[in-house]
PDB file of C-alpha atoms in Angstrom:
ATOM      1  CA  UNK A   1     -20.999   3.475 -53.847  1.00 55.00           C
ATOM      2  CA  UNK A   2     -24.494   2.112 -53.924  1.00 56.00           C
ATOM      3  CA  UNK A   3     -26.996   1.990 -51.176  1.00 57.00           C
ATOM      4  CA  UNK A   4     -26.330  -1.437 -50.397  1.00 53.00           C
ATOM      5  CA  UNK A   5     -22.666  -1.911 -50.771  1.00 53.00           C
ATOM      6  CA  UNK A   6     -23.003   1.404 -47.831  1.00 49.00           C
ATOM      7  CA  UNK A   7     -25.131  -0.608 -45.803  1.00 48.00           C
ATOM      8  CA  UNK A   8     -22.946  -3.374 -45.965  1.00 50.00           C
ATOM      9  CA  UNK A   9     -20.214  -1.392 -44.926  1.00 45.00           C
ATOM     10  CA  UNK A  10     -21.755   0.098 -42.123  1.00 46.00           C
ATOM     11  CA  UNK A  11     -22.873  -2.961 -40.786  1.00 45.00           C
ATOM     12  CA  UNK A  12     -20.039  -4.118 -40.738  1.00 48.00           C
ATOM     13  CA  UNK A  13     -18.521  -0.996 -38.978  1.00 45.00           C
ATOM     14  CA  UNK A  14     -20.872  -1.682 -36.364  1.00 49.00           C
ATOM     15  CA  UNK A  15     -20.164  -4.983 -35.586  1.00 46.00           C
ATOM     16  CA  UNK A  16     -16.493  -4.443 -35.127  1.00 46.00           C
ATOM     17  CA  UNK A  17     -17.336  -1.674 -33.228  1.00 44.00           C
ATOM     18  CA  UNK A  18     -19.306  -3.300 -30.848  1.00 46.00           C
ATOM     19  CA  UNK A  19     -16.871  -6.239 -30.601  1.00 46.00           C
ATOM     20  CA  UNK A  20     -14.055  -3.695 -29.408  1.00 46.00           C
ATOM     21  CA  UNK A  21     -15.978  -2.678 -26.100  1.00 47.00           C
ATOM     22  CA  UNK A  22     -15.128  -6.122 -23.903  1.00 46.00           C
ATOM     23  CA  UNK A  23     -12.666  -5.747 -20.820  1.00 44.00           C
ATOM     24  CA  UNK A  24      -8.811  -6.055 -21.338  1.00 40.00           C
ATOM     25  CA  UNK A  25      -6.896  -9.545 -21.616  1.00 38.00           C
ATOM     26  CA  UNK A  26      -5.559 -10.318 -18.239  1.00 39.00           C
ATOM     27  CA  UNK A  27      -1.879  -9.205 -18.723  1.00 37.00           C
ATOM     28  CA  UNK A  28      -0.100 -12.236 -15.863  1.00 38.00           C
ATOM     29  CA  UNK A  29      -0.478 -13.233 -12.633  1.00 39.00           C
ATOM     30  CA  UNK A  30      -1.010 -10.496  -9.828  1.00 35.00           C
ATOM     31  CA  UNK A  31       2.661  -9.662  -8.121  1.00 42.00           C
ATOM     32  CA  UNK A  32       2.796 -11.467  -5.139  1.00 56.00           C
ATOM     33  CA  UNK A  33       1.972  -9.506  -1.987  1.00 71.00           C
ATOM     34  CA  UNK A  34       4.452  -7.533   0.178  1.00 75.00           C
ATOM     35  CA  UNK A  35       6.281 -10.406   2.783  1.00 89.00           C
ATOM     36  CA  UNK A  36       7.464  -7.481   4.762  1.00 97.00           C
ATOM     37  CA  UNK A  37       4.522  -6.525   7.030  1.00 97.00           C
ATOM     38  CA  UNK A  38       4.024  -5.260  10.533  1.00 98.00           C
ATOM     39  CA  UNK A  39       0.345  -5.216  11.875  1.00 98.00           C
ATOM     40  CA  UNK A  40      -1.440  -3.989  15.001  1.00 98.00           C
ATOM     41  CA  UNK A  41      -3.159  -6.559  16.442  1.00 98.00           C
ATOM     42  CA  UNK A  42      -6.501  -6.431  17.792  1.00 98.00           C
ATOM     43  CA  UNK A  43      -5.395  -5.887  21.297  1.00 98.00           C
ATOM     44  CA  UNK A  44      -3.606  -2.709  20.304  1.00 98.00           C
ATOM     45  CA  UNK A  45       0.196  -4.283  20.090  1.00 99.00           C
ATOM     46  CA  UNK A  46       2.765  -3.849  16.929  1.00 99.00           C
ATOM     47  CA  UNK A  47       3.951  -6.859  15.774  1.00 98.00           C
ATOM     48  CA  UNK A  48       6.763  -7.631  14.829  1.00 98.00           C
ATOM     49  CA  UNK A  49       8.508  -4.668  16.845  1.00 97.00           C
ATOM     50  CA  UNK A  50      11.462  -4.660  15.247  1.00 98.00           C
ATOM     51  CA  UNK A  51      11.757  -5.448  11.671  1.00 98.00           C
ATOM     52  CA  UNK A  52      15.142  -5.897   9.363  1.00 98.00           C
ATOM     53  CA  UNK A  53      14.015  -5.423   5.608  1.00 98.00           C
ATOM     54  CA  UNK A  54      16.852  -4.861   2.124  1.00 98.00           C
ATOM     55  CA  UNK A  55      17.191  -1.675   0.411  1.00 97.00           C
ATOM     56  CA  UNK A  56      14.163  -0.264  -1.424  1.00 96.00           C
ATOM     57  CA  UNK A  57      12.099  -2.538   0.377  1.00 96.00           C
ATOM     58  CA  UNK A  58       8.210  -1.374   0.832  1.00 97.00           C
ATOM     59  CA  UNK A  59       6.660  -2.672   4.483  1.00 98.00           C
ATOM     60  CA  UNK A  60       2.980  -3.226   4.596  1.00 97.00           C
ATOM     61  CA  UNK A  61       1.264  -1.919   8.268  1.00 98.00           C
ATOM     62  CA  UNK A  62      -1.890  -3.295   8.363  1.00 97.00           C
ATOM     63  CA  UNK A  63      -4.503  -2.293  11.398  1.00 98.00           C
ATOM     64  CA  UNK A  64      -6.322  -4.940  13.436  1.00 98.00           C
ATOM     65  CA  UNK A  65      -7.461  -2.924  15.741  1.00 98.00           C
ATOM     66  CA  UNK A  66     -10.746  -1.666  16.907  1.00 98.00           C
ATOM     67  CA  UNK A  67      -9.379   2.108  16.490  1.00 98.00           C
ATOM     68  CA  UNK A  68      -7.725   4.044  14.291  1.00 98.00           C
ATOM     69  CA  UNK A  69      -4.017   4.527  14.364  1.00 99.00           C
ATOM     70  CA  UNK A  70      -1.977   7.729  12.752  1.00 99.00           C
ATOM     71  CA  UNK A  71       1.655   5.610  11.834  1.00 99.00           C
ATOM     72  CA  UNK A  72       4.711   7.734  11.679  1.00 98.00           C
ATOM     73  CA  UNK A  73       8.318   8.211  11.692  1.00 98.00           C
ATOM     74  CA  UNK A  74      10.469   8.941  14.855  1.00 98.00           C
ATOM     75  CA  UNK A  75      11.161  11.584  16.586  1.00 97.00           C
ATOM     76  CA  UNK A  76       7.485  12.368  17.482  1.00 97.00           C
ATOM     77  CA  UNK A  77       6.354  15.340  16.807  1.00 96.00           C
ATOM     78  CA  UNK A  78       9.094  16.030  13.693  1.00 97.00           C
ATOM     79  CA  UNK A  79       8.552  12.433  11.784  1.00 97.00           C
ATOM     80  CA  UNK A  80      11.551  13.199   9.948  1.00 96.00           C
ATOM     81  CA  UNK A  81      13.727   9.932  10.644  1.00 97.00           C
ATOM     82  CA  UNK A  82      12.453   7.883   8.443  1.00 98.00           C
ATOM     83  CA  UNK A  83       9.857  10.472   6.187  1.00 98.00           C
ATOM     84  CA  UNK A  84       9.110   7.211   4.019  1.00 98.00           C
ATOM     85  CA  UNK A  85       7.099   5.779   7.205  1.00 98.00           C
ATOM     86  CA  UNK A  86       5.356   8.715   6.943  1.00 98.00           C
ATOM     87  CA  UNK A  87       3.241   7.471   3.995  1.00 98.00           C
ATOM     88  CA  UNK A  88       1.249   5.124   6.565  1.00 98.00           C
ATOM     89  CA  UNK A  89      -0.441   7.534   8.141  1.00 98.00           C
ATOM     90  CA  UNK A  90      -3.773   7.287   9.024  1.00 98.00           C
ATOM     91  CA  UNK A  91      -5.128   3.542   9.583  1.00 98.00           C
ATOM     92  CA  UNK A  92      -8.635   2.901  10.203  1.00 98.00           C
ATOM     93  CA  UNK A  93      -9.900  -0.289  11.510  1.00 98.00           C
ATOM     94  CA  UNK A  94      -8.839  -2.957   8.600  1.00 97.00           C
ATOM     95  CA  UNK A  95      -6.713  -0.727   6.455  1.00 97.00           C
ATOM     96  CA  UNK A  96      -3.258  -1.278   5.185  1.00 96.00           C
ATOM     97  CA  UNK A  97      -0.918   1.043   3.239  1.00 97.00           C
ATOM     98  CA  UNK A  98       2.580   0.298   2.514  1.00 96.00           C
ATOM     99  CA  UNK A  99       6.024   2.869   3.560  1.00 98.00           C
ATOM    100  CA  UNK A 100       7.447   4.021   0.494  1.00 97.00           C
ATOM    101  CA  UNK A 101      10.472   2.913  -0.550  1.00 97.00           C
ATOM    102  CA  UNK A 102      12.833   2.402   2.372  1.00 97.00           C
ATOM    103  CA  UNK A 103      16.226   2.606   0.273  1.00 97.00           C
ATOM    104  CA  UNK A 104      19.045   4.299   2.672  1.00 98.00           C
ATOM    105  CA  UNK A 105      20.487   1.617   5.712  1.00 98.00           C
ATOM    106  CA  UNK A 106      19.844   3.099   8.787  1.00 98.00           C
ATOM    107  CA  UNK A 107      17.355   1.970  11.975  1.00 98.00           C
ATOM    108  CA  UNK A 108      13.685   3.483  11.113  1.00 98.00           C
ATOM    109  CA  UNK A 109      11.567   3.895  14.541  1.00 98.00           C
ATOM    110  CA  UNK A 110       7.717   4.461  14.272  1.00 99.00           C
ATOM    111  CA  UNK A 111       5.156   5.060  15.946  1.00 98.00           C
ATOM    112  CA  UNK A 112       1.824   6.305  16.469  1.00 98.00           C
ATOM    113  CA  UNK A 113       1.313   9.879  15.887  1.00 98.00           C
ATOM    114  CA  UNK A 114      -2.225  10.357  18.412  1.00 97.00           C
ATOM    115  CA  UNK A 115      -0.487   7.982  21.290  1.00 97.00           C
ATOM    116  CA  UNK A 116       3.496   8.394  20.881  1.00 97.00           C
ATOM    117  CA  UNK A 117       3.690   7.419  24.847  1.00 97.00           C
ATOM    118  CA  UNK A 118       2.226   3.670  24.321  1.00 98.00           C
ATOM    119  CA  UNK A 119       5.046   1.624  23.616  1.00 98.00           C
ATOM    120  CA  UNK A 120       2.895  -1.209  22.237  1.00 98.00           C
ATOM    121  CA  UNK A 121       2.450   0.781  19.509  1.00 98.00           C
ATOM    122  CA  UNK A 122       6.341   1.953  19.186  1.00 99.00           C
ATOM    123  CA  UNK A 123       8.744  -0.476  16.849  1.00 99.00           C
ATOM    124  CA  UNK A 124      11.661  -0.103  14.393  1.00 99.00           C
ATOM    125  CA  UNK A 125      12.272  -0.801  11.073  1.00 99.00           C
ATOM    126  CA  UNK A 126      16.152  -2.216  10.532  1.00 99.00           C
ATOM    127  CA  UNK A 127      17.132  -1.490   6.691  1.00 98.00           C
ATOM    128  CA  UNK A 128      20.455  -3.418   5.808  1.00 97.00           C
TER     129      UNK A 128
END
């Protein structure tokens, strides 16, 4: 190969290269967000308390509240009801975080971990 049929070539390389480095093609819309929520509301109160949800359903907690809140499972201090609940845990102001996957039909009660007393912050998840 001569010097300029390789410089060729590697300019070439190079361009393609560098034409390789931009970000992704969006693959589709974003999935829609989880319907199934309960949130703590900036006076300190669950709501909804009581929520019915299908099989393999995911519920979103989200905290409103000017503290943080430690979400888990009944019977306090076991949380081993409903373990999925026990994925919430720990909400700071403004977080969220989804259960897992709340597949078996059964009555899920939660609460929160730091004040299992206050029933504002009690409530039940209904999966049927």
């Amino acid at each position: 190969m001569s010097r300029g049929s390789t410089a060729i070539l590697l300019l070439a390389l190079s361009v393609t290269a560098g034409s390789c480095g931009g970000s992704a093609p969006p693959t589709g819309p974003a999935p829609p967000g989880n319907t199934f929520r309960i949130t703590i509301g900036t006076n300190g109160v669950v709501s909804p308390n009581e929520l019915v949800v299908p099989p393999g359903t995911r519920v979103l907690f989200t905290n409103n509240h000017n503290r943080s809140h430690d979400m888990t499972s009944d019977p306090h201090p076991e949380h081993t009801l409903c373990p999925e609940i026990n994925q919430v845990g720990l909400l700071r102001p403004g977080d969220s975080r989804e259960t897992g996957n709340m597949v078996i039909v059964r009555t899920c009660g939660f609460h929160d971990h730091d004040d299992f007393d206050n029933r504002s912050l009690q409530g039940r998840i209904v999966v049927r």
